[in-house]
Short mmCIF file of C-alpha atoms in Angstrom, two decimals:
data_model
loop_
_atom_site.label_atom_id
_atom_site.label_comp_id
_atom_site.label_asym_id
_atom_site.label_seq_id
_atom_site.Cartn_x
_atom_site.Cartn_y
_atom_site.Cartn_z
CA UNK A 113 0.00 0.00 0.00
CA UNK A 114 1.35 3.42 -0.96
CA UNK A 115 1.95 6.15 1.60
CA UNK A 116 0.47 9.59 0.99
CA UNK A 117 -0.25 11.14 -2.38
CA UNK A 118 1.54 9.63 -5.36
CA UNK A 119 3.36 11.77 -7.93
CA UNK A 120 0.43 11.68 -10.34
CA UNK A 121 -1.84 13.21 -7.73
CA UNK A 122 0.76 15.73 -6.52
CA UNK A 123 1.09 16.98 -10.07
CA UNK A 124 -2.58 17.80 -10.51
CA UNK A 125 -2.74 20.35 -7.66
CA UNK A 126 -3.40 23.15 -7.11
CA UNK A 127 -6.54 22.81 -9.19
CA UNK A 128 -9.53 25.07 -9.70
CA UNK A 129 -13.18 24.10 -9.63
CA UNK A 130 -16.37 25.98 -10.34
CA UNK A 131 -19.03 25.61 -7.64
CA UNK A 132 -22.82 25.48 -7.99
CA UNK A 133 -22.97 29.26 -7.45
CA UNK A 134 -20.45 29.81 -10.30
CA UNK A 135 -17.75 30.85 -7.82
CA UNK A 136 -14.31 29.42 -8.49
CA UNK A 137 -12.29 27.77 -5.72
CA UNK A 138 -8.76 26.47 -5.56
CA UNK A 139 -8.20 23.03 -4.12
CA UNK A 140 -4.97 21.39 -3.01
CA UNK A 141 -3.72 18.95 -0.38
CA UNK A 142 -2.84 20.54 2.95
CA UNK A 143 0.61 20.15 4.52
CA UNK A 144 2.13 20.85 7.93
CA UNK A 145 3.01 24.40 6.80
CA UNK A 146 -0.72 25.14 6.59
CA UNK A 147 -1.02 24.97 10.38
CA UNK A 148 -1.82 28.67 10.83
CA UNK A 149 -4.35 28.66 7.99
CA UNK A 150 -6.06 25.58 9.48
CA UNK A 151 -6.05 27.00 12.97
CA UNK A 152 -7.64 30.24 11.75
CA UNK A 153 -10.20 28.19 9.79
CA UNK A 154 -11.24 26.09 12.80
CA UNK A 155 -11.35 29.12 15.08
CA UNK A 156 -13.57 30.96 12.58
CA UNK A 157 -16.12 28.16 12.49
CA UNK A 158 -19.35 29.15 14.24
CA UNK A 159 -19.91 27.59 17.68
CA UNK A 160 -22.70 25.27 16.45
CA UNK A 161 -20.31 23.77 13.88
CA UNK A 162 -17.40 23.55 16.30
CA UNK A 163 -19.60 21.73 18.78
CA UNK A 164 -19.84 18.83 16.36
CA UNK A 165 -16.16 18.50 15.50
CA UNK A 166 -14.84 15.05 16.16
CA UNK A 167 -11.76 16.62 17.70
CA UNK A 168 -11.28 20.25 18.59
CA UNK A 169 -8.75 21.36 15.99
CA UNK A 170 -9.12 24.96 17.13
CA UNK A 171 -6.69 23.89 19.85
CA UNK A 172 -3.19 24.26 18.36
CA UNK A 173 -1.76 21.20 20.15
CA UNK A 174 -4.56 18.95 18.92
CA UNK A 175 -4.20 20.37 15.42
CA UNK A 176 -0.44 19.73 15.44
CA UNK A 177 -1.07 16.09 16.32
CA UNK A 178 -3.53 15.92 13.42
CA UNK A 179 -0.97 17.45 11.04
CA UNK A 180 1.77 15.05 12.13
CA UNK A 181 -0.25 12.26 10.50
CA UNK A 182 0.09 13.80 7.01
CA UNK A 183 3.81 13.15 6.29
CA UNK A 184 3.39 9.65 7.73
CA UNK A 185 0.80 8.93 5.06
CA UNK A 186 -1.89 8.20 7.64
CA UNK A 187 -3.89 11.26 6.64
CA UNK A 188 -4.56 13.02 3.36
CA UNK A 189 -6.26 16.39 3.76
CA UNK A 190 -7.70 18.36 0.87
CA UNK A 191 -8.35 22.07 1.33
CA UNK A 192 -10.70 24.40 -0.54
CA UNK A 193 -9.49 28.00 -0.79
CA UNK A 194 -10.98 31.27 -1.95
CA UNK A 195 -9.19 32.16 -5.17
CA UNK A 196 -8.57 35.74 -4.07
CA UNK A 197 -6.57 35.87 -0.87
CA UNK A 198 -6.31 32.07 -0.71
CA UNK A 199 -8.30 31.86 2.50
CA UNK A 200 -9.11 28.31 3.58
CA UNK A 201 -12.90 27.79 3.54
CA UNK A 202 -13.22 24.01 3.79
CA UNK A 203 -11.19 20.89 4.43
CA UNK A 204 -11.78 17.19 4.01
CA UNK A 205 -9.58 14.47 5.46
CA UNK A 206 -9.06 10.83 4.65
CA UNK A 207 -7.60 8.72 7.41
CA UNK A 208 -5.85 5.53 6.31
CA UNK A 209 -4.79 2.72 8.64
CA UNK A 210 -2.15 0.96 6.48
CA UNK A 211 -2.08 -2.02 8.86
CA UNK A 212 -4.41 -4.27 10.81
CA UNK A 213 -7.70 -5.74 9.70
CA UNK A 214 -9.14 -2.43 8.56
CA UNK A 215 -6.22 -1.61 6.25
CA UNK A 216 -8.57 -1.61 3.26
CA UNK A 217 -10.85 0.97 4.90
CA UNK A 218 -10.48 4.75 4.83
CA UNK A 219 -12.37 7.17 7.00
CA UNK A 220 -13.53 10.54 5.75
CA UNK A 221 -14.55 13.68 7.57
CA UNK A 222 -14.95 17.25 6.48
CA UNK A 223 -15.59 20.74 7.79
CA UNK A 224 -16.83 23.72 5.86
CA UNK A 225 -17.55 27.35 6.56
CA UNK A 226 -21.38 27.44 6.65
CA UNK A 227 -21.52 30.09 3.92
CA UNK A 228 -19.90 27.56 1.56
CA UNK A 229 -22.15 24.70 2.55
CA UNK A 230 -24.75 24.96 -0.27
CA UNK A 231 -22.14 25.45 -3.00
CA UNK A 232 -21.19 21.82 -3.54
CA UNK A 233 -17.65 22.38 -2.20
CA UNK A 234 -18.05 19.58 0.36
CA UNK A 235 -18.96 17.10 -2.36
CA UNK A 236 -16.01 18.21 -4.50
CA UNK A 237 -13.54 17.75 -1.63
CA UNK A 238 -14.98 14.34 -0.75
CA UNK A 239 -14.82 13.17 -4.38
CA UNK A 240 -11.18 14.24 -4.60
CA UNK A 241 -10.42 12.03 -1.62
CA UNK A 242 -12.52 9.18 -3.00
CA UNK A 243 -10.15 9.22 -5.99
CA UNK A 244 -7.13 9.34 -3.67
CA UNK A 245 -8.58 6.41 -1.70
CA UNK A 246 -9.04 4.48 -4.90
CA UNK A 247 -5.41 5.11 -5.92
CA UNK A 248 -4.29 3.92 -2.47
CA UNK A 249 -6.00 0.59 -3.00
CA UNK A 250 -8.73 1.16 -0.41
CA UNK A 251 -11.93 -0.79 -0.99
CA UNK A 252 -14.25 0.84 1.47
CA UNK A 253 -14.85 4.30 2.87
CA UNK A 254 -16.70 5.14 6.05
CA UNK A 255 -18.03 8.39 7.41
CA UNK A 256 -19.32 8.88 10.94
CA UNK A 257 -22.32 11.21 10.92
CA UNK A 258 -24.00 12.60 14.03
CA UNK A 259 -27.76 12.12 14.35
CA UNK A 260 -28.54 15.79 13.69
CA UNK A 261 -26.30 16.17 10.62
CA UNK A 262 -29.21 15.52 8.29
CA UNK A 263 -27.93 17.44 5.27
CA UNK A 264 -24.53 15.77 5.46
CA UNK A 265 -26.15 12.34 5.63
CA UNK A 266 -28.27 13.13 2.57
CA UNK A 267 -25.25 14.35 0.61
CA UNK A 268 -23.34 11.15 1.41
CA UNK A 269 -26.32 9.04 0.33
CA UNK A 270 -26.38 10.92 -2.97
CA UNK A 271 -22.73 9.94 -3.41
CA UNK A 272 -23.51 6.26 -2.95
CA UNK A 273 -22.89 5.90 0.79
CA UNK A 274 -25.32 3.70 2.70
CA UNK A 275 -26.11 3.57 6.39
CA UNK A 276 -24.43 0.52 7.84
CA UNK A 277 -24.84 0.88 11.59
CA UNK A 278 -26.02 3.13 14.40
CA UNK A 279 -24.02 3.51 17.58
CA UNK A 280 -26.35 4.84 20.26
CA UNK A 281 -25.16 7.75 22.43
CA UNK A 282 -21.69 7.12 21.12
CA UNK A 283 -20.52 10.71 20.65
CA UNK A 284 -20.29 13.52 23.14
CA UNK A 285 -20.12 16.92 21.50
CA UNK A 286 -18.07 19.78 22.89
CA UNK A 287 -21.06 20.96 24.95
CA UNK A 288 -21.35 17.54 26.61
CA UNK A 289 -24.50 16.47 24.74
CA UNK A 290 -24.68 12.80 23.68
CA UNK A 291 -25.43 11.89 20.07
CA UNK A 292 -26.07 8.73 18.07
CA UNK A 293 -23.50 8.06 15.37
CA UNK A 294 -24.56 6.77 11.96
CA UNK A 295 -21.83 4.80 10.24
CA UNK A 296 -22.16 5.48 6.53
CA UNK A 297 -20.10 3.37 4.13
CA UNK A 298 -19.30 3.17 0.47
CA UNK A 299 -17.69 0.23 -1.33
CA UNK A 300 -15.75 1.90 -4.12
CA UNK A 301 -14.85 -1.21 -6.06
CA UNK A 302 -18.52 -2.20 -6.01
CA UNK A 303 -19.51 1.22 -7.30
CA UNK A 304 -17.28 1.01 -10.36
CA UNK A 305 -18.04 -2.65 -10.90
CA UNK A 306 -21.65 -1.55 -11.34
CA UNK A 307 -20.58 0.79 -14.14
CA UNK A 308 -18.58 -1.99 -15.83
CA UNK A 309 -21.45 -4.44 -15.40
CA UNK A 310 -23.89 -1.95 -16.87
CA UNK A 311 -21.71 -1.46 -19.94
CA UNK A 312 -21.12 -5.17 -20.42
CA UNK A 313 -24.78 -6.00 -19.93
CA UNK A 314 -25.79 -3.46 -22.56
CA UNK A 315 -23.17 -4.52 -25.05
CA UNK A 316 -23.50 -8.25 -24.52
CA UNK A 317 -26.99 -8.90 -23.19
CA UNK A 318 -27.73 -12.45 -22.05
CA UNK A 319 -29.12 -14.74 -24.73
CA UNK A 320 -32.93 -15.03 -24.64
CA UNK B 154 -22.54 25.79 -33.20
CA UNK B 155 -26.21 25.47 -34.08
CA UNK B 156 -28.11 22.42 -32.86
CA UNK B 157 -29.21 20.29 -35.80
CA UNK B 158 -32.86 19.32 -36.19
CA UNK B 159 -32.11 15.77 -37.30
CA UNK B 160 -29.07 13.56 -37.48
CA UNK B 161 -28.17 9.90 -38.01
CA UNK B 162 -25.30 8.47 -36.07
CA UNK B 163 -23.23 5.31 -36.02
CA UNK B 164 -21.20 4.81 -32.83
CA UNK B 165 -18.85 1.84 -33.07
CA UNK B 166 -15.99 0.22 -31.22
CA UNK B 167 -15.16 -2.77 -29.04
CA UNK B 168 -17.49 -4.34 -26.52
CA UNK B 169 -16.65 -3.01 -23.07
CA UNK B 170 -15.93 0.54 -24.25
CA UNK B 171 -19.41 1.74 -23.47
CA UNK B 172 -20.47 2.18 -27.09
CA UNK B 173 -24.10 1.30 -26.41
CA UNK B 174 -24.26 3.47 -23.30
CA UNK B 175 -22.96 6.43 -25.36
CA UNK B 176 -25.76 5.91 -27.88
CA UNK B 177 -28.29 5.51 -25.10
CA UNK B 178 -27.16 8.75 -23.44
CA UNK B 179 -27.38 10.64 -26.71
CA UNK B 180 -30.90 9.30 -27.34
CA UNK B 181 -32.00 10.03 -23.78
CA UNK B 182 -30.68 13.57 -23.94
CA UNK B 183 -32.76 14.24 -27.06
CA UNK B 184 -35.93 12.34 -26.16
CA UNK B 185 -36.23 12.68 -22.37
CA UNK B 186 -34.53 15.99 -21.75
CA UNK B 187 -35.49 17.85 -24.94
CA UNK B 188 -38.82 16.24 -25.73
CA UNK B 189 -37.74 15.44 -29.29
CA UNK B 190 -37.44 11.99 -30.88
CA UNK B 191 -34.74 9.33 -30.85
CA UNK B 192 -34.32 5.68 -31.78
CA UNK B 193 -31.43 3.32 -31.21
CA UNK B 194 -30.55 -0.03 -32.75
CA UNK B 195 -27.60 -2.01 -31.49
CA UNK B 196 -25.51 -4.83 -32.88
CA UNK B 197 -22.75 -7.03 -31.50
CA UNK B 198 -20.12 -9.37 -32.84
CA UNK B 199 -20.26 -13.04 -31.81
CA UNK B 200 -17.27 -12.64 -29.44
CA UNK B 201 -17.45 -11.89 -25.75
CA UNK B 202 -15.71 -8.79 -24.35
CA UNK B 203 -13.56 -7.09 -26.95
CA UNK B 204 -15.69 -7.99 -29.97
CA UNK B 205 -17.17 -5.50 -32.41
CA UNK B 206 -20.10 -3.50 -31.15
CA UNK B 207 -22.12 -0.67 -32.64
CA UNK B 208 -25.14 1.53 -32.09
CA UNK B 209 -27.25 3.25 -34.73
CA UNK B 210 -28.90 6.34 -33.34
CA UNK B 211 -31.41 8.56 -35.13
CA UNK B 212 -32.33 11.92 -33.62
CA UNK B 213 -35.02 14.19 -34.94
CA UNK B 214 -37.52 16.94 -34.19
CA UNK B 215 -40.06 14.82 -36.09
CA UNK B 216 -41.33 11.32 -35.47
CA UNK B 217 -38.83 8.72 -36.73
CA UNK B 218 -40.32 6.10 -39.04
CA UNK B 219 -37.18 4.12 -39.90
CA UNK B 220 -34.63 3.44 -37.16
CA UNK B 221 -31.81 1.87 -39.20
CA UNK B 222 -28.91 4.06 -40.21
CA UNK B 223 -27.51 3.14 -43.58
CA UNK B 224 -25.49 6.26 -44.28
CA UNK B 225 -24.74 8.15 -41.06
CA UNK B 226 -24.21 11.90 -40.81
CA UNK B 227 -21.84 11.28 -37.91
CA UNK B 228 -19.55 8.31 -37.33
CA UNK B 229 -17.99 7.87 -33.90
CA UNK B 230 -15.15 5.37 -34.26
CA UNK B 231 -13.64 3.97 -31.09
CA UNK B 232 -11.63 1.20 -32.81
CA UNK B 233 -9.68 0.80 -36.05
CA UNK B 234 -11.99 -2.01 -37.11
CA UNK B 235 -14.99 0.29 -36.70
CA UNK B 236 -13.36 2.93 -38.87
CA UNK B 237 -12.60 0.41 -41.61
CA UNK B 238 -16.14 -0.97 -41.55
CA UNK B 239 -18.17 2.22 -41.39
CA UNK B 240 -16.12 5.06 -42.87
CA UNK B 241 -17.08 4.14 -46.46
CA UNK B 242 -20.73 4.53 -45.42
CA UNK B 243 -20.31 8.02 -43.98
CA UNK B 244 -22.37 10.59 -45.88
CA UNK B 245 -20.39 13.17 -47.91
CA UNK B 246 -19.99 16.24 -45.74
CA UNK B 247 -20.41 14.10 -42.64
CA UNK B 248 -18.41 14.18 -39.41
CA UNK B 249 -15.93 11.57 -38.30
CA UNK B 250 -15.28 11.58 -34.57
CA UNK B 251 -12.56 9.23 -33.40
CA UNK B 252 -10.51 8.23 -30.38
CA UNK B 253 -7.11 9.37 -31.60
CA UNK B 254 -5.03 6.87 -29.62
CA UNK B 255 -7.10 3.89 -30.77
CA UNK B 256 -7.82 4.91 -34.34
CA UNK B 257 -5.41 5.98 -37.07
CA UNK B 258 -7.29 7.81 -39.80
CA UNK B 259 -4.17 8.13 -41.99
CA UNK B 260 -3.93 11.13 -44.26
CA UNK B 261 -6.81 13.59 -44.02
CA UNK B 262 -6.79 13.61 -47.83
CA UNK B 263 -7.81 9.93 -47.83
CA UNK B 264 -11.09 10.68 -46.10
CA UNK B 265 -14.27 10.58 -48.22
CA UNK B 266 -15.21 13.84 -49.88
CA UNK B 267 -16.28 16.64 -47.57
CA UNK B 268 -15.81 14.59 -44.39
CA UNK B 269 -14.42 16.53 -41.42
CA UNK B 270 -12.47 14.58 -38.79
CA UNK B 271 -12.40 15.39 -35.08
CA UNK B 272 -9.97 13.45 -32.91
CA UNK B 273 -9.92 13.26 -29.13
CA UNK B 274 -7.48 11.48 -26.79
CA UNK B 275 -10.43 10.19 -24.74
CA UNK B 276 -8.51 7.29 -23.18
CA UNK B 277 -5.78 9.63 -21.92
CA UNK B 278 -8.39 12.03 -20.53
CA UNK B 279 -10.16 9.14 -18.81
CA UNK B 280 -6.83 7.97 -17.40
CA UNK B 281 -6.27 11.43 -15.93
CA UNK B 282 -9.44 10.79 -14.00
CA UNK B 283 -7.99 7.40 -13.03
CA UNK B 284 -11.00 5.57 -14.45
CA UNK B 285 -10.53 4.25 -17.94
CA UNK B 286 -14.12 3.11 -17.87
CA UNK B 287 -15.30 6.72 -18.30
CA UNK B 288 -13.74 6.80 -21.79
CA UNK B 289 -17.20 6.67 -23.35
CA UNK B 290 -18.44 9.58 -21.23
CA UNK B 291 -15.44 11.66 -22.32
CA UNK B 292 -16.46 10.82 -25.90
CA UNK B 293 -20.05 11.94 -25.20
CA UNK B 294 -18.74 15.26 -23.86
CA UNK B 295 -16.51 15.64 -26.88
CA UNK B 296 -19.10 14.83 -29.50
CA UNK B 297 -21.71 17.04 -27.89
CA UNK B 298 -19.21 19.92 -28.37
CA UNK B 299 -18.17 19.23 -31.98
CA UNK B 300 -21.41 17.79 -33.38
CA UNK B 301 -24.15 19.50 -31.41
CA UNK B 302 -27.44 17.68 -31.85
CA UNK B 303 -28.46 18.37 -28.29
CA UNK B 304 -27.76 21.12 -25.76
CA UNK B 305 -24.82 20.71 -23.41
CA UNK B 306 -27.17 20.88 -20.44
CA UNK B 307 -29.40 18.05 -21.70
CA UNK B 308 -26.43 15.86 -22.63
CA UNK B 309 -24.89 16.34 -19.20
CA UNK B 310 -28.20 15.62 -17.47
CA UNK B 311 -28.55 12.44 -19.54
CA UNK B 312 -25.07 11.34 -18.46
CA UNK B 313 -25.87 11.81 -14.78
CA UNK B 314 -29.24 10.10 -15.23
CA UNK B 315 -27.71 7.08 -16.97
CA UNK B 316 -24.70 6.18 -14.83
CA UNK B 317 -24.83 4.18 -11.58
CA UNK B 318 -25.61 6.10 -8.42
CA UNK B 319 -22.45 7.22 -6.68
CA UNK B 320 -20.46 7.58 -9.90
CA UNK B 321 -22.17 10.79 -11.03
CA UNK B 322 -19.46 13.20 -9.90
CA UNK B 323 -16.65 11.49 -11.75
CA UNK B 324 -18.78 10.85 -14.83
CA UNK B 325 -19.82 14.52 -14.77
CA UNK B 326 -16.18 15.52 -14.75
CA UNK B 327 -15.43 13.11 -17.58
CA UNK B 328 -18.22 14.72 -19.60
CA UNK B 329 -16.94 18.24 -18.82
CA UNK B 330 -13.37 17.35 -19.77
CA UNK B 331 -14.46 15.83 -23.09
CA UNK B 332 -16.65 18.84 -23.82
CA UNK B 333 -13.88 21.28 -22.91
CA UNK B 334 -11.41 19.45 -25.12
CA UNK B 335 -13.86 19.77 -28.01
CA UNK B 336 -14.42 23.48 -27.44
CA UNK B 337 -10.73 24.26 -26.87
CA UNK B 338 -9.52 22.27 -29.87
CA UNK B 339 -12.24 22.79 -32.45
CA UNK B 340 -14.14 25.84 -31.23
CA UNK B 341 -17.78 26.14 -30.32
CA UNK B 342 -19.68 27.45 -27.35
CA UNK B 343 -18.21 26.91 -23.90
#
């Protein structure tokens, strides 16, 4: 299994994408040098969003631990930036185990400035990492969604994720409130096999 | 480029390239998303994967009474064998659209009279997206730019409607990249 982004991926960033509102954003993988940008991003998130962060990255020490994972290849983080001023407005991370029985599984999570939420940026960042996951040989992606993250759950379902399990009262948000966690998963190989099957079925239908 | 009111197409290549799906998407774009008319006939070689495969698609503002395409206005060739078989049938003044890494059209002067050729490195573009299987969707994007029989919006909608759930984003990008290549290389509306 490869560690981190391969050369082919490195070469395609920074890249620009047009969002649903016709605004252009720049996307690129984040590195340890982006610590200040990330810290400012997490600290700018509104309290209701920060409450639901899996870990409080607005704390520099916690963020540094998160960033240490990147050069080790255990984390790939894609950032979305405003084109003018290059301010970070969203990030999506893929955690990869590399060993143990879940070495074929990657875990995604993302955070976005609320203003950018309806623009499709979240979906773009996730799809970038789905492609990275595919190039890393991962077969399955999971996303842990809190019970009140309804829009996020819907977006993941639109991308082919299905609800696989519910863990009751499994998360405590930063305010101390307990939440159920929905484990959403997506089998990437299965997804693309469907496309191949569809093409083969159309071009060589079974004999009557 | 102006959208044509009627057009007869032959899309041909190997089985497994998504030839039939390309034809289906084109027909869906015209019939479902533009409320016009489309028919499709398909044929296969006797082999399993890798054999010859082709779709005959007729698109029109009027009702279509005969679905077979004897002399197409547009030939999409995704294999050398397809070019050899169907190029002689292409109507004078017709369009030849081909995958330039899979098909060698030789000297432009050898093409039938009045035929214009449009090549696209669809496999390479699909490989940039790390999914060779989207080759056919790149082709759909490309041919909707250089041989517009349907609006870009309808063609794109038909792509997203036709592909398996969960693969829409990457197929959408494949369509956009094929379309952009067509516009950048041969002109047209972007």
